[in-house]
Short mmCIF file of C-alpha atoms in Angstrom, two decimals:
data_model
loop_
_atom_site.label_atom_id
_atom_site.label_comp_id
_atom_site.label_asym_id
_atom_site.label_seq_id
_atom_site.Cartn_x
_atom_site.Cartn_y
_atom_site.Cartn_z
CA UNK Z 374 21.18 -167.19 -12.40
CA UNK Z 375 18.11 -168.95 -14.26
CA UNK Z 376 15.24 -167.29 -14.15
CA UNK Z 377 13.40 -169.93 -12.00
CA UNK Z 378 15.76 -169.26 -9.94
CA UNK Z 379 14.18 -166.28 -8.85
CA UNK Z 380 13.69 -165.93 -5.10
CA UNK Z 381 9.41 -165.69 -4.59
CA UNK Z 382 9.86 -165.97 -0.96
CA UNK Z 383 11.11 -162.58 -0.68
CA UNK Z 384 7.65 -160.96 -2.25
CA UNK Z 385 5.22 -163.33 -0.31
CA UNK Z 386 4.81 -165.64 -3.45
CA UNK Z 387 5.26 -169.83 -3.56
CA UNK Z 388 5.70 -169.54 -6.86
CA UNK Z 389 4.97 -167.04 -9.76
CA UNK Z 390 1.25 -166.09 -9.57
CA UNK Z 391 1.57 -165.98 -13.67
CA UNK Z 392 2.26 -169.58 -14.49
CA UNK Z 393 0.24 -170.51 -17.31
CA UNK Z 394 -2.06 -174.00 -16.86
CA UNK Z 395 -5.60 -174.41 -17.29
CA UNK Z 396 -7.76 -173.42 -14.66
CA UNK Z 397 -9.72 -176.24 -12.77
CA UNK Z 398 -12.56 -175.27 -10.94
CA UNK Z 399 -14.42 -178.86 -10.46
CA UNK Z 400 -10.95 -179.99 -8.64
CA UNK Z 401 -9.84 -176.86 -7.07
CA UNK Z 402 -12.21 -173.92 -5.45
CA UNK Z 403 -9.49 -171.42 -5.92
CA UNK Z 404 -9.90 -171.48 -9.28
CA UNK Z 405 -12.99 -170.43 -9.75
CA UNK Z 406 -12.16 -166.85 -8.87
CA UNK Z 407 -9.38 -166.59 -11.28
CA UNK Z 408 -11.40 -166.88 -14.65
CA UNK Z 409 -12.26 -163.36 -15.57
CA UNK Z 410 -14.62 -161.71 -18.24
CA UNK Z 411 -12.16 -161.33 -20.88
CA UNK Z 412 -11.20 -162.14 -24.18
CA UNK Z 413 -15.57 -162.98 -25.00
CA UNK Z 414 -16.11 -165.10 -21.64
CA UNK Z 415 -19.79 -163.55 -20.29
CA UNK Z 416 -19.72 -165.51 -17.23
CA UNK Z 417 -23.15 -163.92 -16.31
CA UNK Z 418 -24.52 -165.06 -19.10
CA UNK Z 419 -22.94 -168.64 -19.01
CA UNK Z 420 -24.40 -168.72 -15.42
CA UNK Z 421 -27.74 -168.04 -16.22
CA UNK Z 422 -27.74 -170.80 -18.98
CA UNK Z 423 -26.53 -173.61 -16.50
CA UNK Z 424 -28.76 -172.45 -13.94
CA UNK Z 425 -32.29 -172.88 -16.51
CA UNK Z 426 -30.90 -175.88 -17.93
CA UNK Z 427 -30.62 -177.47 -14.36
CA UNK Z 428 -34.39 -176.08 -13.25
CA UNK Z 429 -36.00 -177.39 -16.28
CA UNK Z 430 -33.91 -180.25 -16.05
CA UNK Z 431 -32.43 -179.99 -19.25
CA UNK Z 432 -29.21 -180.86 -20.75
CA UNK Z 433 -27.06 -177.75 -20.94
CA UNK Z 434 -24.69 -177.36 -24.12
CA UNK Z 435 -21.43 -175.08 -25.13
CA UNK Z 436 -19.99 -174.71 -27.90
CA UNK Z 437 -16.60 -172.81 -27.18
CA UNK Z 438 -14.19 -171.60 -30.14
CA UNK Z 439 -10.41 -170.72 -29.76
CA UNK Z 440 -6.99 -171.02 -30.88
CA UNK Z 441 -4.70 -172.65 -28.50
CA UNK Z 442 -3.60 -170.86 -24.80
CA UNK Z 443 -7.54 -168.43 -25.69
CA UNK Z 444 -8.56 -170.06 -22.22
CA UNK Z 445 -11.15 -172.80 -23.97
CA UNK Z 446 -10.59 -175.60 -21.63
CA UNK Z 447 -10.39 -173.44 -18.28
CA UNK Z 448 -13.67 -172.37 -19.35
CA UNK Z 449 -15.21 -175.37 -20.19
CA UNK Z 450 -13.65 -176.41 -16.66
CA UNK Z 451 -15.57 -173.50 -15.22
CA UNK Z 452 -19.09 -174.33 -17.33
CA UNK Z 453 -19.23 -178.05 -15.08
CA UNK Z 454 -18.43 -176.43 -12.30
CA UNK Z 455 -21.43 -173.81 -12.52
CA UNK Z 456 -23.62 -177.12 -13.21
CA UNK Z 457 -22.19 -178.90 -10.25
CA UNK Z 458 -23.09 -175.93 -8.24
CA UNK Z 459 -26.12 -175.32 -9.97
CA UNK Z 460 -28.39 -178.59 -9.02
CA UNK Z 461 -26.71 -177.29 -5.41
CA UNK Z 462 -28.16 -180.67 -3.21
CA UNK Z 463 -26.50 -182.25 0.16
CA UNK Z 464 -24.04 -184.73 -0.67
CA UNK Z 465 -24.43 -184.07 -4.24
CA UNK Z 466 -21.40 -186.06 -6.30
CA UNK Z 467 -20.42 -184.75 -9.87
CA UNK Z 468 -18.22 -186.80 -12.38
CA UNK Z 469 -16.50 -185.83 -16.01
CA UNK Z 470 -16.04 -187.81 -19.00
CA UNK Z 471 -13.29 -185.72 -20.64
CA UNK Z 472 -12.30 -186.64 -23.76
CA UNK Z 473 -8.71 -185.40 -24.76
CA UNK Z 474 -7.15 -184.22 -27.61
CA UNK Z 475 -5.38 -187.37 -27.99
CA UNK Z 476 -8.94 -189.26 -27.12
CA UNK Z 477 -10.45 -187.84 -30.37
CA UNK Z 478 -11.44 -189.42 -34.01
CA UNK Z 479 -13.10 -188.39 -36.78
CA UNK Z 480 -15.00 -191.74 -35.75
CA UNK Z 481 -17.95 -189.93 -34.29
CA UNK Z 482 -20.14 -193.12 -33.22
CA UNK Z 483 -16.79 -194.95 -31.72
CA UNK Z 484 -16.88 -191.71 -30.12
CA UNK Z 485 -20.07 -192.03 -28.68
CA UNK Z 486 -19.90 -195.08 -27.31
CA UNK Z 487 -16.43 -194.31 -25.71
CA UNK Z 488 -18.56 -191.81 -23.57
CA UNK Z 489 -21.58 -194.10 -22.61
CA UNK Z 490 -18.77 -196.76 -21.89
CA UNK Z 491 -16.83 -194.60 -19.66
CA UNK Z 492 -20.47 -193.31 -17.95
CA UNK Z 493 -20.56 -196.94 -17.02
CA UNK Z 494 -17.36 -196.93 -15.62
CA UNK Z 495 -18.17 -194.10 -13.43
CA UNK Z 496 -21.30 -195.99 -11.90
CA UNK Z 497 -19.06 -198.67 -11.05
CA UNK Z 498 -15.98 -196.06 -9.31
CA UNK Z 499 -18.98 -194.49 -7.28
CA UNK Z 500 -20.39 -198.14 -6.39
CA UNK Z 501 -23.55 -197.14 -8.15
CA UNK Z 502 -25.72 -200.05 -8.52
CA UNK Z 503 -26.04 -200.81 -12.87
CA UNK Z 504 -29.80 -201.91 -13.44
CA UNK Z 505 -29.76 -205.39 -15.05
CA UNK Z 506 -31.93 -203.89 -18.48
CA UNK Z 507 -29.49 -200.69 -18.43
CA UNK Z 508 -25.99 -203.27 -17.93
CA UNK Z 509 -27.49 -205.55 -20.75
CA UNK Z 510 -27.51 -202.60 -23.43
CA UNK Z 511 -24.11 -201.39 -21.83
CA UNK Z 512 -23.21 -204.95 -22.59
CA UNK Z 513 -24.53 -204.81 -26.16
CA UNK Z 514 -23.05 -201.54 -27.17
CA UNK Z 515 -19.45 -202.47 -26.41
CA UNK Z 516 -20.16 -205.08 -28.91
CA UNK Z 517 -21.55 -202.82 -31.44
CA UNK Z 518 -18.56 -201.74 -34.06
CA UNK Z 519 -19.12 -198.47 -36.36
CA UNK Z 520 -19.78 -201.22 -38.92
CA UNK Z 521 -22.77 -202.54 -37.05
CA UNK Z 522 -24.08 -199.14 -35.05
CA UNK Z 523 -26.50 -198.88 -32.73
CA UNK Z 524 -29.75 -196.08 -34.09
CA UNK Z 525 -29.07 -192.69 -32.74
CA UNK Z 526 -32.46 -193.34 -30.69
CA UNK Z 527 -30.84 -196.37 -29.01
CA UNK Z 528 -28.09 -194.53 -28.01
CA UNK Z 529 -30.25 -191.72 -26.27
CA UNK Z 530 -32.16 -194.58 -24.96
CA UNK Z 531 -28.83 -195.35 -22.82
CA UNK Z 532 -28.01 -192.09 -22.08
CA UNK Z 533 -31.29 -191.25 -20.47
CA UNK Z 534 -31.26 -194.70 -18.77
CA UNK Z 535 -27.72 -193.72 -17.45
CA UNK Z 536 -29.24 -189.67 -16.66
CA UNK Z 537 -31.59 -191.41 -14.35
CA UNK Z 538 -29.26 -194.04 -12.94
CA UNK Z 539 -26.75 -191.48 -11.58
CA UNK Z 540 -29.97 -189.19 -10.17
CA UNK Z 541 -31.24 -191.68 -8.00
CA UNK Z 542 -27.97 -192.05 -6.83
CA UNK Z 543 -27.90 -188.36 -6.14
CA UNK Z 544 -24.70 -188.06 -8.83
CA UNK Z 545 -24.41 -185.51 -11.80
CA UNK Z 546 -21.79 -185.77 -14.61
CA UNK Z 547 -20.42 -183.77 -17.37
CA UNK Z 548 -19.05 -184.48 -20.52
CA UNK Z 549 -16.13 -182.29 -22.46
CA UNK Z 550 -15.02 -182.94 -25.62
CA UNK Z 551 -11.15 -180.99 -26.41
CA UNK Z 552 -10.43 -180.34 -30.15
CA UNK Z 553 -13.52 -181.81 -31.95
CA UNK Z 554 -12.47 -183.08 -34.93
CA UNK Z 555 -15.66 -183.36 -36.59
CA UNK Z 556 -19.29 -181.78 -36.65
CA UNK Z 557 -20.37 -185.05 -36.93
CA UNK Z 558 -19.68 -185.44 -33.59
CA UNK Z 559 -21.61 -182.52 -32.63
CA UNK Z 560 -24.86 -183.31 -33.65
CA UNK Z 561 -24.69 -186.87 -32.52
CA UNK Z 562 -24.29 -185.74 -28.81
CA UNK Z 563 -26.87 -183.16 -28.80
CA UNK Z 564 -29.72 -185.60 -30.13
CA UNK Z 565 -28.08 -188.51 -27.63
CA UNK Z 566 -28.15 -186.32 -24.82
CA UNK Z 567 -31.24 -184.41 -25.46
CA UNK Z 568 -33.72 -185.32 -23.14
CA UNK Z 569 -31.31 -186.04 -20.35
CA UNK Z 570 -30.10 -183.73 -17.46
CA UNK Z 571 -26.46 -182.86 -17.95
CA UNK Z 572 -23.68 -180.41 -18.86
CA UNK Z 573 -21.62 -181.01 -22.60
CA UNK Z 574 -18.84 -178.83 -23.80
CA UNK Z 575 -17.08 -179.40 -27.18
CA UNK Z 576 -14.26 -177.67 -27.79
CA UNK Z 577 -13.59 -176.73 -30.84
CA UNK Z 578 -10.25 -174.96 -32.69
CA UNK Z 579 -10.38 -172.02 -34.60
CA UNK Z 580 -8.45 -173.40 -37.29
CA UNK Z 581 -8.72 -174.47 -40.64
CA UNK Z 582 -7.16 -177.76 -41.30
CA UNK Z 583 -8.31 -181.30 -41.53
CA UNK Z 584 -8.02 -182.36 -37.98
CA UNK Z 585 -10.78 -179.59 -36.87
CA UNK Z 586 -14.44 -179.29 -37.22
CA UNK Z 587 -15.42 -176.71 -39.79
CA UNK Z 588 -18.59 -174.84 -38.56
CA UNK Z 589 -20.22 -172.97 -40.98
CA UNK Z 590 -22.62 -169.96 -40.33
CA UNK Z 591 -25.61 -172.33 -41.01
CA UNK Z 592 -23.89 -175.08 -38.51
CA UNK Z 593 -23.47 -171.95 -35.50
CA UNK Z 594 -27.29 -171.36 -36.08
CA UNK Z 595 -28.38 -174.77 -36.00
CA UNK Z 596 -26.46 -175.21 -32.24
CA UNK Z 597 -28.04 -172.03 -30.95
CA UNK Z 598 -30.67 -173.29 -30.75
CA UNK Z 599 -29.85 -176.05 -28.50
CA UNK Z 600 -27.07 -174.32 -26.77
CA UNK Z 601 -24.61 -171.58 -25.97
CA UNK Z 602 -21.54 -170.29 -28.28
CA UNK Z 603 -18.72 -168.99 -27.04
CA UNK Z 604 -16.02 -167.64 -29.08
CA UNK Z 605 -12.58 -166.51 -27.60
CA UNK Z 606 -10.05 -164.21 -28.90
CA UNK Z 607 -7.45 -161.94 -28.17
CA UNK Z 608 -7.28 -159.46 -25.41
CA UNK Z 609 -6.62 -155.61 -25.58
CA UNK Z 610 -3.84 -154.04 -23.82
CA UNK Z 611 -6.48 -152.87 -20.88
CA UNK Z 612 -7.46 -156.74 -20.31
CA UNK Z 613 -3.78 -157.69 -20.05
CA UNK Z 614 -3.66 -154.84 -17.33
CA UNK Z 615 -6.47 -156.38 -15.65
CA UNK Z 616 -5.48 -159.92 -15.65
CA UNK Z 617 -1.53 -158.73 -14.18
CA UNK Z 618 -3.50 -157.03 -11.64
CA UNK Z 619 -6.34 -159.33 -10.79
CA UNK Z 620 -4.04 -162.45 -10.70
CA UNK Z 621 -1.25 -160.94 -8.53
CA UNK Z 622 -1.57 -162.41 -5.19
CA UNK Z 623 2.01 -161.45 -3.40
CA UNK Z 624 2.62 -158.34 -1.08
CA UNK Z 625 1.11 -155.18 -2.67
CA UNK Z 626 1.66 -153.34 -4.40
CA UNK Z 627 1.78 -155.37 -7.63
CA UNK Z 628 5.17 -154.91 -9.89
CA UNK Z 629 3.15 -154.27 -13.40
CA UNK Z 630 1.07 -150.58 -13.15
CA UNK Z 631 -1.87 -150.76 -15.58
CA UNK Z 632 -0.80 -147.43 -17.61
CA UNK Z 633 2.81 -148.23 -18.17
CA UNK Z 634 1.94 -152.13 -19.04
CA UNK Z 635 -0.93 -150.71 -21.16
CA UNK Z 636 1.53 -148.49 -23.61
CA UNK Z 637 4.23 -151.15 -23.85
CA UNK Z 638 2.12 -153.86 -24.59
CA UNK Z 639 -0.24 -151.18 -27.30
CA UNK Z 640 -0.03 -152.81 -31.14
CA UNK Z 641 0.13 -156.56 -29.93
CA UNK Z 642 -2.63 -158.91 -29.45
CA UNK Z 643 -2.00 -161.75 -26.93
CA UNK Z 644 -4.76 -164.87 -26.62
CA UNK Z 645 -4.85 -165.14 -22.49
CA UNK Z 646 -2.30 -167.73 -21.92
CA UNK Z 647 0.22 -166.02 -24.35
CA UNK Z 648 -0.67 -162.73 -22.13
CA UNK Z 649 -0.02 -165.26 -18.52
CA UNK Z 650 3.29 -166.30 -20.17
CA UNK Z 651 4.37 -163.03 -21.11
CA UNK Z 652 3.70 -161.53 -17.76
CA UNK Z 653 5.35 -164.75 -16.05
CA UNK Z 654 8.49 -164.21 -17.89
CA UNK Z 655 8.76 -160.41 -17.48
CA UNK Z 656 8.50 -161.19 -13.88
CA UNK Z 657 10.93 -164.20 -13.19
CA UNK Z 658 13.34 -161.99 -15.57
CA UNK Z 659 12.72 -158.79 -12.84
CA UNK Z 660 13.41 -161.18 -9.85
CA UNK Z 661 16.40 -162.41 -11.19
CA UNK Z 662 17.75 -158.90 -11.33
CA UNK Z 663 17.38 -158.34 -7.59
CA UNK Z 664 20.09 -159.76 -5.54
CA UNK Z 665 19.22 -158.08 -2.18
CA UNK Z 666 17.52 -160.16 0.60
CA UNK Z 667 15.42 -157.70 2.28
CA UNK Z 668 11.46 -158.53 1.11
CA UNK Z 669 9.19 -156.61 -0.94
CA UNK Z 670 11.87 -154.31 -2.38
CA UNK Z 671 9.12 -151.80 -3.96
CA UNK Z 672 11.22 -149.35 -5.77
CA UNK Z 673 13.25 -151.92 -7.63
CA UNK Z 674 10.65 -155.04 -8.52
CA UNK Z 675 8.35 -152.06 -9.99
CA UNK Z 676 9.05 -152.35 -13.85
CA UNK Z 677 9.26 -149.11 -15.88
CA UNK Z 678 7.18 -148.83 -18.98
CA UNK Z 679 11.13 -148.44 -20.94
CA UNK Z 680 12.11 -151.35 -19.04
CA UNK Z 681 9.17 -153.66 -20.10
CA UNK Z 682 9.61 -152.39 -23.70
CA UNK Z 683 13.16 -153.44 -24.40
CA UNK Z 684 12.01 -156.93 -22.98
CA UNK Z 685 9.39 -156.87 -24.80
CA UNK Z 686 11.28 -155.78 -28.15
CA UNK Z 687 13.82 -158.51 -26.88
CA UNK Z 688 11.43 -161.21 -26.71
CA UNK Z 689 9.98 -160.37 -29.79
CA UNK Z 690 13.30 -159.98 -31.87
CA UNK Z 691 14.79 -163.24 -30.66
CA UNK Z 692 11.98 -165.26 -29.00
CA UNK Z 693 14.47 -165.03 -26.17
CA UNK Z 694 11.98 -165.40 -23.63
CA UNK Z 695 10.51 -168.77 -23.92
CA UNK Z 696 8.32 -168.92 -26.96
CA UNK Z 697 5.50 -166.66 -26.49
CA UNK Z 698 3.54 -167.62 -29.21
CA UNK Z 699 4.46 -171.32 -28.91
#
């Protein structure tokens, strides 16, 4: 038997609560529970910074920082949702530009006017009626090439035009940027979007190669003081406990018990998604032991701390479980 194979029904589970995917809490209200403080995430703090950037009606930027499965674009996800729920109005509507890794360039103007492009495109989906000056410069900036760019000013001069567009229209949007490429980028976006009310989250990966924007300790202190940093890592053995406990949501009690997942997981470090795959695995491997039909069988789903080691050491020695570090 495969291990997807495994029979959920039995244990009051659709599927395995440990899948990893990014969490989307602008599309789906279940999510928003499911992104905990771990691995650097403050939520409290993150909250506080949409909420005054909405009351002063101010734009509201983050900086996040992460290798890849360290939860970055789940939290950025989470960061437009706290602004949608932030400017909290009746039949408020809130739109994303989201630019994806395959979106970006090291083009940072091109990049730019992607965004203000796709704003446009927005107004139109939500039937948002373009003033004729603000269409007109829409018109002349998708005629504009990197060889012939519009000033910086300009640009903001669209963006605000575009702010208050959408307001009177009772809409808010966001903008996230996945794998910035380039600082360049950066700095562009915070002076174009600097006097106008919305959310922007670049994303940028904690590695040092060409294709990735390389912050320096001079570039971090220059963006705190527009906006928020948040850097993710690893999680300790105690927020792996956590997150198998928090995110099981089948018949109690839950097969992983914090000490003996705690000691067989002690010497490793795990980002959050590695940690999700990990515990998916362990569990669609314990299922596919059982071949009884009664539900909830307690005594056997329950995973030993010896058990989880050897799988563990297994996984480890041979990669035999999918590619946890993939």
């Amino acid at each position: 038997m495969h291990p997807a194979d495994a029979r959920y029904e039995l244990y009051g589970l659709e599927e395995n609560p440990y899948a990893v995917r990014p969490l989307d809490a602008v599309a789906c209200d279940s999510d928003r529970e499911l992104l905990l403080e771990l691995a650097g995430i403050r939520l409290r703090a993150i909250e506080e910074a949409v909420r005054r950037a909405v009351a002063r009606r101010r734009p509201a930027f983050f900086l996040i920082t992460g290798v890849g499965k360290s939860g970055r674009t789940s939290l950025a996800n989470h960061v437009m949702r706290l602004y949608r729920d932030a400017c909290d109005r009746p039949d408020y509507t809130f739109v994303t530009h989201e630019a994806e890794p395959e979106d970006m360039t090291h083009d940072a103007y091109a990049q730019m006017c992607s965004t203000l492009l796709d704003l446009r495109n927005k107004m139109n989906e939500c039937a948002i009626r373009i003033p004729d000056e603000l269409r007109a410069r829409f018109t002349e900036l998708s005629r504009r090439s990197s060889t012939d760019p519009m000033n910086e000013y300009d640009l903001q001069e669209i963006a605000g035009f575009a702010g208050a567009t959408f307001a009177a229209a009772n809409v808010g949007f966001g903008i996230r940027y996945e794998s910035v490429p380039t600082k360049k980028l950066i700095w562009l976006a915070t002076k174009v979007f600097e006097s106008t009310s919305t959310v922007v989250v670049f994303i940028v990966d904690a590695y040092d190669h060409a294709n990735t924007a390389q912050l320096t300790m001079a570039d971090r202190e220059r963006f705190a003081t527009r906006g928020q940093i948040v850097d993710l890592g690893t999680l300790t053995p105690e927020q792996i406990a956590e997150l198998a406990r928090r995110r099981w949501n089948g018949r109690p009690p839950p097969p992983f018990h914090d000490e003996g997942l705690r000691d067989a997981l002690s010497g490793r470090t795990y980002t959050v998604g590695q940690a999700m795959r990990r515990l998916e695995l362990l569990l669609e491997f314990r299922l596919r032991e059982y071949e009884k039909d009664d539900p909830w069988p307690t005594a056997d789903l329950h995973m030993p701390e010896n058990w989880l080691r050897l799988r563990i050491w297994q996984g480890d020695r041979w990669n035999g479980l999918g590619g946890i570090h993939g």
